[in-house]
């Protein structure tokens, strides 16, 4: 008789990257994209107010940013499996509740309050699930060693596919199946994420600490990693220009270039395709040339495109420049994710990850406020100024990283 050296659970097959990481990341990314882009569409369809739709887009980021303050601490304490499972399940319950309530309400205060609460609550839960999924991906990247950038490129590709298909799917469902149809599909993706949550082993629970202490822990870790700190700083500055372009896209495309709202969505779909192509190319380029050359070239491409956008006078030119910009952003994102998975210690990964994402997303509500306060005729000047700041920030970042050991090594 064959004896067993350990408990029965020790012989359970280890999930593959596809089943354990990529599949739950795909369902969560789909729910993330449909929520992020579909909720403002839902607000517009429910209230018939473009102003409230824009306000929902801006307010959506406030609870999301607040969620980062405690999401990382939750992941560090309870593990990726628990946080991803419960956050996704809670999101499914909330959107199903909204799907049953909204069809019974007429346009008015009740419907407005419902959709605004939906935007805020799903924003918080979506960021909690995102932090958990990112942490799981970081663990997988760390275990991959010198092939970490390959894992991160697949994860980024999943996110870009979701960004490409999520807004379109949300719009089609809202048009042909109504509010209930769109929200039900978001709930299905959320439930799938909860069921498929990666079963990663979790260490012993650390002592309880206040949320502020978790942020301080992340800040201390980030300060101890100069290369990661510089890259986060450069991309945070860059995100002000990117966020401004995202927030201003309806004004630029519809009001200034005379195209339809459908062309707004088409613009970001094309940009997502360009980013996917860039991800595939950068994955091989990092193997051959290392992180710094790929990151520096991506930054140069993004900055050049952003500086050119204010001078675009046709929709085709604007579309092409946005695609080039997002391709450059995709290359820099692979570099960031690879550095994060390699450099951040495992015991503070969740808190540090939360802080880095919080810093990267801080410019987005500021960009929304700029679009809300600056007259449309002056947006071009504001975009030019932000593009110049982006170029200077990225130049300073990669000039500083030039001498960092290990960033020029190839990984073939």
Short mmCIF file of C-alpha atoms in Angstrom, two decimals:
data_model
loop_
_atom_site.label_atom_id
_atom_site.label_comp_id
_atom_site.label_asym_id
_atom_site.label_seq_id
_atom_site.Cartn_x
_atom_site.Cartn_y
_atom_site.Cartn_z
CA UNK A 1 0.00 0.00 0.00
CA UNK A 2 1.34 3.42 -0.92
CA UNK A 3 1.72 5.75 2.02
CA UNK A 4 1.05 9.48 1.93
CA UNK A 5 3.74 11.78 3.26
CA UNK A 6 1.42 14.70 3.97
CA UNK A 7 -2.20 15.79 4.17
CA UNK A 8 -4.51 14.95 1.32
CA UNK A 9 -4.69 18.57 0.21
CA UNK A 10 -0.94 18.58 -0.47
CA UNK A 11 -1.59 16.35 -3.49
CA UNK A 12 -4.13 18.67 -5.06
CA UNK A 13 -3.00 19.68 -8.58
CA UNK A 14 -1.47 23.13 -8.81
CA UNK A 15 -3.62 25.35 -11.07
CA UNK A 16 -2.03 26.43 -14.33
CA UNK A 17 -1.49 30.11 -15.12
CA UNK A 18 -4.48 29.90 -17.48
CA UNK A 19 -6.89 28.52 -14.86
CA UNK A 20 -5.39 30.13 -11.79
CA UNK A 21 -4.52 33.62 -13.05
CA UNK A 22 -5.53 34.45 -16.63
CA UNK A 23 -9.12 33.14 -16.57
CA UNK A 24 -10.28 34.94 -13.38
CA UNK A 25 -8.38 38.03 -14.50
CA UNK A 26 -10.32 37.94 -17.80
CA UNK A 27 -13.75 37.78 -16.16
CA UNK A 28 -12.83 40.49 -13.64
CA UNK A 29 -11.41 42.72 -16.39
CA UNK A 30 -14.62 42.30 -18.38
CA UNK A 31 -16.72 43.33 -15.37
CA UNK A 32 -14.29 46.21 -14.69
CA UNK A 33 -14.48 47.58 -18.24
CA UNK A 34 -18.24 47.21 -18.53
CA UNK A 35 -18.72 48.92 -15.16
CA UNK A 36 -16.28 51.77 -15.84
CA UNK A 37 -17.61 52.64 -19.29
CA UNK A 38 -21.15 51.28 -19.03
CA UNK A 39 -22.28 53.10 -15.87
CA UNK A 40 -21.89 56.59 -17.43
CA UNK A 41 -23.83 55.32 -20.45
CA UNK A 42 -26.46 54.00 -18.06
CA UNK A 43 -26.67 57.40 -16.36
CA UNK A 44 -27.16 59.09 -19.72
CA UNK A 45 -29.85 56.60 -20.75
CA UNK A 46 -31.63 56.85 -17.40
CA UNK A 47 -31.49 60.60 -16.79
CA UNK A 48 -31.16 61.83 -20.41
CA UNK A 49 -28.64 64.36 -19.11
CA UNK A 50 -25.16 64.71 -20.57
CA UNK A 51 -24.17 66.85 -17.59
CA UNK A 52 -25.14 64.13 -15.12
CA UNK A 53 -23.34 61.55 -17.24
CA UNK A 54 -20.16 63.60 -17.05
CA UNK A 55 -20.67 64.16 -13.35
CA UNK A 56 -21.07 60.41 -12.82
CA UNK A 57 -17.80 59.81 -14.67
CA UNK A 58 -16.02 62.29 -12.40
CA UNK A 59 -17.65 61.14 -9.16
CA UNK A 60 -16.99 57.50 -10.05
CA UNK A 61 -13.29 58.06 -9.39
CA UNK A 62 -13.68 59.50 -5.90
CA UNK A 63 -14.83 56.28 -4.15
CA UNK A 64 -12.49 54.27 -6.36
CA UNK A 65 -9.52 56.28 -5.19
CA UNK A 66 -10.71 56.00 -1.60
CA UNK A 67 -10.92 52.21 -2.00
CA UNK A 68 -7.19 51.97 -2.59
CA UNK A 69 -6.57 53.19 0.96
CA UNK A 70 -7.90 49.96 2.44
CA UNK A 71 -7.97 47.45 -0.47
CA UNK A 72 -4.25 46.76 -0.24
CA UNK A 73 -4.44 46.24 3.52
CA UNK A 74 -7.34 43.83 3.00
CA UNK A 75 -5.33 41.82 0.48
CA UNK A 76 -2.25 41.72 2.69
CA UNK A 77 -4.32 40.54 5.65
CA UNK A 78 -6.86 38.17 4.06
CA UNK A 79 -5.20 37.14 0.78
CA UNK A 80 -6.12 37.55 -2.87
CA UNK A 81 -8.62 34.68 -2.93
CA UNK A 82 -10.85 36.00 -0.16
CA UNK A 83 -10.88 39.64 -1.28
CA UNK A 84 -11.46 38.83 -4.96
CA UNK A 85 -14.19 36.33 -4.17
CA UNK A 86 -16.21 38.51 -1.81
CA UNK A 87 -15.74 41.81 -3.68
CA UNK A 88 -16.90 40.21 -6.94
CA UNK A 89 -19.88 38.52 -5.28
CA UNK A 90 -20.92 41.80 -3.64
CA UNK A 91 -20.67 43.64 -6.96
CA UNK A 92 -22.89 41.00 -8.58
CA UNK A 93 -25.54 41.41 -5.87
CA UNK A 94 -25.54 45.21 -6.16
CA UNK A 95 -25.90 45.32 -9.95
CA UNK A 96 -28.63 42.65 -9.84
CA UNK A 97 -30.48 44.74 -7.28
CA UNK A 98 -30.16 47.79 -9.52
CA UNK A 99 -31.30 45.73 -12.53
CA UNK A 100 -34.53 44.90 -10.69
CA UNK A 101 -35.12 48.41 -9.30
CA UNK A 102 -34.33 50.72 -12.24
CA UNK A 103 -36.95 49.37 -14.72
CA UNK A 104 -39.66 50.19 -12.16
CA UNK A 105 -38.57 53.82 -11.77
CA UNK A 106 -39.46 56.71 -13.99
CA UNK A 107 -36.88 59.31 -14.98
CA UNK A 108 -36.51 61.59 -12.00
CA UNK A 109 -34.90 61.91 -8.63
CA UNK A 110 -35.33 58.25 -7.71
CA UNK A 111 -33.63 56.96 -10.85
CA UNK A 112 -30.86 59.55 -10.56
CA UNK A 113 -30.10 58.61 -6.96
CA UNK A 114 -30.13 54.90 -7.84
CA UNK A 115 -27.65 55.17 -10.70
CA UNK A 116 -25.35 57.52 -8.78
CA UNK A 117 -25.27 55.12 -5.83
CA UNK A 118 -24.66 52.28 -8.27
CA UNK A 119 -21.68 54.14 -9.73
CA UNK A 120 -20.16 54.79 -6.30
CA UNK A 121 -20.69 51.32 -4.82
CA UNK A 122 -19.53 49.40 -7.89
CA UNK A 123 -16.53 51.72 -8.10
CA UNK A 124 -15.37 50.73 -4.62
CA UNK A 125 -15.92 46.99 -5.11
CA UNK A 126 -14.37 47.02 -8.58
CA UNK A 127 -11.17 48.54 -7.24
CA UNK A 128 -11.03 45.99 -4.40
CA UNK A 129 -11.32 43.14 -6.90
CA UNK A 130 -8.77 44.85 -9.17
CA UNK A 131 -6.20 45.14 -6.37
CA UNK A 132 -6.69 41.47 -5.50
CA UNK A 133 -6.36 40.41 -9.15
CA UNK A 134 -3.27 42.60 -9.61
CA UNK A 135 -1.69 41.12 -6.49
CA UNK A 136 -2.34 37.61 -7.77
CA UNK A 137 -0.71 38.59 -11.06
CA UNK A 138 2.23 40.09 -9.17
CA UNK A 139 2.74 36.82 -7.28
CA UNK A 140 2.66 34.89 -10.56
CA UNK A 141 5.16 37.32 -12.10
CA UNK A 142 7.49 37.03 -9.12
CA UNK A 143 7.37 33.24 -9.35
CA UNK A 144 8.20 33.48 -13.07
CA UNK A 145 11.56 35.14 -12.30
CA UNK A 146 13.26 36.51 -15.41
CA UNK A 147 10.12 35.78 -17.42
CA UNK A 148 8.02 38.12 -15.28
CA UNK A 149 7.50 40.52 -18.19
CA UNK A 150 5.87 37.74 -20.19
CA UNK A 151 3.29 37.11 -17.49
CA UNK A 152 2.69 40.85 -17.17
CA UNK A 153 2.32 41.26 -20.94
CA UNK A 154 -0.41 38.59 -20.97
CA UNK A 155 -2.19 40.30 -18.08
CA UNK A 156 -1.94 43.67 -19.81
CA UNK A 157 -3.23 42.07 -23.01
CA UNK A 158 -6.24 40.75 -21.09
CA UNK A 159 -6.91 44.24 -19.75
CA UNK A 160 -6.63 45.77 -23.21
CA UNK A 161 -8.99 43.21 -24.76
CA UNK A 162 -11.48 44.03 -22.00
CA UNK A 163 -11.00 47.74 -22.68
CA UNK A 164 -11.61 47.07 -26.37
CA UNK A 165 -14.71 44.90 -25.97
CA UNK A 166 -16.21 46.03 -22.64
CA UNK A 167 -17.47 49.48 -23.68
CA UNK A 168 -18.83 48.16 -26.98
CA UNK A 169 -20.58 45.23 -25.27
CA UNK A 170 -22.07 47.54 -22.63
CA UNK A 171 -23.38 49.91 -25.31
CA UNK A 172 -24.88 47.13 -27.43
CA UNK A 173 -26.55 45.48 -24.45
CA UNK A 174 -27.93 48.78 -23.20
CA UNK A 175 -29.37 49.56 -26.62
CA UNK A 176 -30.88 46.15 -27.39
CA UNK A 177 -31.64 44.60 -23.98
CA UNK A 178 -32.05 47.68 -21.80
CA UNK A 179 -30.75 48.42 -18.33
CA UNK A 180 -31.53 44.96 -16.96
CA UNK A 181 -29.65 43.18 -19.75
CA UNK A 182 -26.44 45.16 -19.36
CA UNK A 183 -26.39 44.91 -15.57
CA UNK A 184 -27.17 41.19 -15.66
CA UNK A 185 -24.14 40.51 -17.87
CA UNK A 186 -21.94 42.51 -15.47
CA UNK A 187 -23.33 40.37 -12.65
CA UNK A 188 -22.53 37.17 -14.58
CA UNK A 189 -18.90 38.21 -15.11
CA UNK A 190 -18.67 39.17 -11.42
CA UNK A 191 -20.03 35.82 -10.27
CA UNK A 192 -17.63 33.97 -12.58
CA UNK A 193 -14.75 35.91 -11.06
CA UNK A 194 -15.90 34.96 -7.57
CA UNK A 195 -16.07 31.27 -8.51
CA UNK A 196 -12.76 31.27 -10.40
CA UNK A 197 -10.80 33.33 -7.84
CA UNK A 198 -7.18 32.07 -7.83
CA UNK A 199 -6.45 29.81 -4.88
CA UNK A 200 -3.10 31.19 -3.81
CA UNK A 201 -1.56 30.12 -0.52
CA UNK A 202 -1.74 32.92 2.05
CA UNK A 203 0.77 33.48 4.81
CA UNK A 204 -0.13 34.01 8.44
CA UNK A 205 -2.21 37.10 9.06
CA UNK A 206 -0.21 40.19 10.03
CA UNK A 207 -1.30 42.25 13.03
CA UNK A 208 -4.21 44.58 12.42
CA UNK A 209 -3.17 48.06 11.43
CA UNK A 210 -5.08 51.22 10.61
CA UNK A 211 -5.64 52.13 6.96
CA UNK A 212 -3.26 55.07 7.31
CA UNK A 213 -0.57 52.71 8.57
CA UNK A 214 -1.05 50.56 5.47
CA UNK A 215 -0.49 53.61 3.27
CA UNK A 216 2.59 54.51 5.29
CA UNK A 217 3.88 50.99 4.82
CA UNK A 218 3.39 51.28 1.07
CA UNK A 219 5.02 54.71 1.05
CA UNK A 220 8.05 53.44 3.00
CA UNK A 221 8.44 50.52 0.61
CA UNK A 222 8.13 52.77 -2.43
CA UNK A 223 10.75 55.17 -1.06
CA UNK A 224 13.13 52.26 -0.55
CA UNK A 225 12.82 51.36 -4.25
CA UNK A 226 14.09 54.43 -6.18
CA UNK A 227 13.67 52.89 -9.63
CA UNK A 228 10.02 52.07 -9.01
CA UNK A 229 9.44 55.45 -7.36
CA UNK A 230 10.81 57.36 -10.35
CA UNK A 231 8.77 55.31 -12.80
CA UNK A 232 5.56 55.82 -10.80
CA UNK A 233 6.26 59.57 -10.65
CA UNK A 234 6.79 59.83 -14.39
CA UNK A 235 3.67 57.85 -15.24
CA UNK A 236 1.59 59.86 -12.75
CA UNK A 237 2.58 63.07 -14.54
CA UNK A 238 1.85 61.38 -17.87
CA UNK A 239 -1.60 60.28 -16.70
CA UNK A 240 -2.72 63.88 -16.29
CA UNK A 241 -2.41 64.34 -20.07
CA UNK A 242 -3.96 60.93 -20.79
CA UNK A 243 -6.86 61.55 -18.38
CA UNK A 244 -7.46 64.98 -19.86
CA UNK A 245 -7.72 63.48 -23.34
CA UNK A 246 -10.13 60.80 -22.11
CA UNK A 247 -12.35 63.31 -20.36
CA UNK A 248 -12.24 65.78 -23.25
CA UNK A 249 -12.80 63.21 -26.01
CA UNK A 250 -16.59 63.79 -26.31
CA UNK A 251 -16.10 67.56 -26.55
CA UNK A 252 -13.27 67.30 -29.06
CA UNK A 253 -14.79 64.62 -31.29
CA UNK A 254 -18.44 65.70 -31.20
CA UNK A 255 -18.27 69.47 -30.74
CA UNK A 256 -15.02 70.41 -32.46
CA UNK A 257 -14.54 67.71 -35.10
CA UNK A 258 -18.25 67.23 -35.84
CA UNK A 259 -18.46 63.46 -35.41
CA UNK A 260 -20.97 61.28 -33.56
CA UNK A 261 -20.81 59.87 -30.05
CA UNK A 262 -20.29 56.43 -31.60
CA UNK A 263 -16.98 57.69 -32.95
CA UNK A 264 -15.91 58.48 -29.38
CA UNK A 265 -16.16 54.80 -28.47
CA UNK A 266 -14.58 53.79 -31.77
CA UNK A 267 -11.57 55.98 -30.97
CA UNK A 268 -10.79 54.14 -27.75
CA UNK A 269 -11.43 50.75 -29.36
CA UNK A 270 -8.81 51.54 -32.01
CA UNK A 271 -6.49 52.78 -29.26
CA UNK A 272 -6.94 49.48 -27.41
CA UNK A 273 -6.00 47.55 -30.55
CA UNK A 274 -2.86 49.69 -30.95
CA UNK A 275 -1.98 49.06 -27.33
CA UNK A 276 -2.40 45.29 -27.83
CA UNK A 277 0.00 45.37 -30.78
CA UNK A 278 2.47 47.39 -28.70
CA UNK A 279 2.23 44.87 -25.86
CA UNK A 280 3.09 42.01 -28.21
CA UNK A 281 6.04 43.89 -29.69
CA UNK A 282 7.36 45.09 -26.33
CA UNK A 283 7.26 41.61 -24.88
CA UNK A 284 9.79 40.43 -27.46
CA UNK A 285 11.77 43.65 -27.35
CA UNK A 286 12.29 43.35 -23.59
CA UNK A 287 13.65 39.82 -24.12
CA UNK A 288 16.28 41.23 -26.45
CA UNK A 289 17.06 44.74 -25.22
CA UNK A 290 15.92 44.93 -21.58
CA UNK A 291 13.47 47.16 -19.73
CA UNK A 292 15.05 50.61 -20.01
CA UNK A 293 15.39 50.85 -23.83
CA UNK A 294 11.81 49.66 -24.34
CA UNK A 295 10.48 52.00 -21.67
CA UNK A 296 12.42 55.01 -22.99
CA UNK A 297 11.28 54.40 -26.57
CA UNK A 298 7.66 53.96 -25.45
CA UNK A 299 7.85 57.21 -23.47
CA UNK A 300 9.25 59.07 -26.48
CA UNK A 301 6.45 57.79 -28.71
CA UNK A 302 3.74 58.69 -26.18
CA UNK A 303 5.11 62.19 -25.55
CA UNK A 304 5.50 62.98 -29.25
CA UNK A 305 1.94 61.86 -30.04
CA UNK A 306 0.47 63.80 -27.11
CA UNK A 307 2.27 67.00 -28.14
CA UNK A 308 0.85 66.62 -31.66
CA UNK A 309 -2.79 66.00 -30.68
CA UNK A 310 -3.75 69.68 -30.12
CA UNK A 311 -2.80 70.37 -33.75
CA UNK A 312 -5.02 67.63 -35.22
CA UNK A 313 -7.64 69.22 -37.47
CA UNK A 314 -9.32 66.06 -38.79
CA UNK A 315 -10.86 63.08 -37.07
CA UNK A 316 -8.55 60.65 -38.90
CA UNK A 317 -5.47 62.48 -37.65
CA UNK A 318 -6.84 62.67 -34.12
CA UNK A 319 -7.70 58.94 -34.18
CA UNK A 320 -4.21 58.00 -35.36
CA UNK A 321 -2.47 60.14 -32.74
CA UNK A 322 -4.61 58.75 -29.91
CA UNK A 323 -3.75 55.22 -31.08
CA UNK A 324 -0.02 56.02 -31.12
CA UNK A 325 -0.25 57.62 -27.69
CA UNK A 326 -1.93 54.57 -26.17
CA UNK A 327 0.57 52.26 -27.84
CA UNK A 328 3.36 54.14 -26.06
CA UNK A 329 1.42 53.98 -22.80
CA UNK A 330 1.05 50.22 -23.23
CA UNK A 331 4.82 49.79 -23.53
CA UNK A 332 5.46 51.84 -20.39
CA UNK A 333 2.81 49.88 -18.48
CA UNK A 334 4.59 46.58 -19.17
CA UNK A 335 7.80 48.08 -17.78
CA UNK A 336 5.96 49.31 -14.67
CA UNK A 337 4.21 46.01 -13.99
CA UNK A 338 7.42 44.04 -14.47
CA UNK A 339 9.32 46.26 -12.05
CA UNK A 340 6.52 46.04 -9.51
CA UNK A 341 6.43 42.25 -9.55
CA UNK A 342 10.24 42.02 -9.22
CA UNK A 343 11.01 44.71 -6.67
CA UNK A 344 8.13 44.91 -4.16
CA UNK A 345 8.60 42.51 -1.20
CA UNK A 346 5.89 39.89 -0.84
CA UNK A 347 4.89 40.91 2.70
CA UNK A 348 4.06 44.49 1.65
CA UNK A 349 2.99 43.87 -1.93
CA UNK A 350 -0.70 44.66 -1.45
CA UNK A 351 -0.13 47.92 0.42
CA UNK A 352 2.56 49.11 -2.01
CA UNK A 353 0.54 48.09 -5.05
CA UNK A 354 -2.45 50.03 -3.71
CA UNK A 355 -0.33 53.13 -3.16
CA UNK A 356 1.23 53.01 -6.64
CA UNK A 357 -2.16 52.62 -8.34
CA UNK A 358 -3.60 55.37 -6.15
CA UNK A 359 -0.82 57.73 -7.23
CA UNK A 360 -1.25 56.77 -10.89
CA UNK A 361 -5.00 57.44 -10.82
CA UNK A 362 -4.98 60.70 -8.84
CA UNK A 363 -4.69 62.81 -12.04
CA UNK A 364 -7.95 61.44 -13.50
CA UNK A 365 -10.44 63.34 -11.29
CA UNK A 366 -8.25 66.43 -11.72
CA UNK A 367 -8.49 65.98 -15.49
CA UNK A 368 -12.27 65.72 -15.22
CA UNK A 369 -12.38 68.91 -13.17
CA UNK A 370 -10.30 70.69 -15.83
CA UNK A 371 -12.69 69.65 -18.59
CA UNK A 372 -15.64 70.75 -16.46
CA UNK A 373 -14.21 74.22 -15.78
CA UNK A 374 -12.23 75.13 -18.90
CA UNK A 375 -14.23 76.53 -21.87
CA UNK A 376 -14.20 74.12 -24.84
CA UNK A 377 -12.41 76.70 -27.00
CA UNK A 378 -9.50 76.73 -24.53
CA UNK A 379 -9.10 72.95 -24.18
CA UNK A 380 -6.44 72.82 -26.88
CA UNK A 381 -4.19 75.16 -24.89
CA UNK A 382 -4.67 73.14 -21.70
CA UNK A 383 -3.89 69.88 -23.54
CA UNK A 384 -0.72 71.42 -24.99
CA UNK A 385 0.42 72.52 -21.53
CA UNK A 386 -0.27 69.09 -20.01
CA UNK A 387 1.50 67.41 -22.94
CA UNK A 388 4.58 69.56 -22.35
CA UNK A 389 4.55 68.65 -18.65
CA UNK A 390 4.18 64.99 -19.62
CA UNK A 391 7.18 65.15 -21.96
CA UNK A 392 9.37 66.81 -19.33
CA UNK A 393 8.28 64.34 -16.65
CA UNK A 394 8.96 61.27 -18.79
CA UNK A 395 12.33 62.66 -19.93
CA UNK A 396 13.41 63.25 -16.32
CA UNK A 397 12.19 59.79 -15.29
CA UNK A 398 14.02 57.78 -17.92
CA UNK A 399 17.13 59.94 -17.70
CA UNK A 400 17.24 59.05 -14.00
CA UNK A 401 16.59 55.35 -14.69
CA UNK A 402 19.29 55.17 -17.34
CA UNK A 403 21.95 54.26 -14.79
CA UNK A 404 19.80 51.85 -12.78
CA UNK A 405 21.44 48.39 -12.67
CA UNK A 406 19.50 45.57 -14.31
CA UNK A 407 17.19 47.63 -16.51
CA UNK A 408 19.35 47.21 -19.61
CA UNK A 409 19.88 43.47 -19.27
CA UNK A 410 18.15 41.22 -21.78
CA UNK A 411 16.00 38.30 -20.69
CA UNK A 412 16.34 35.94 -23.61
#
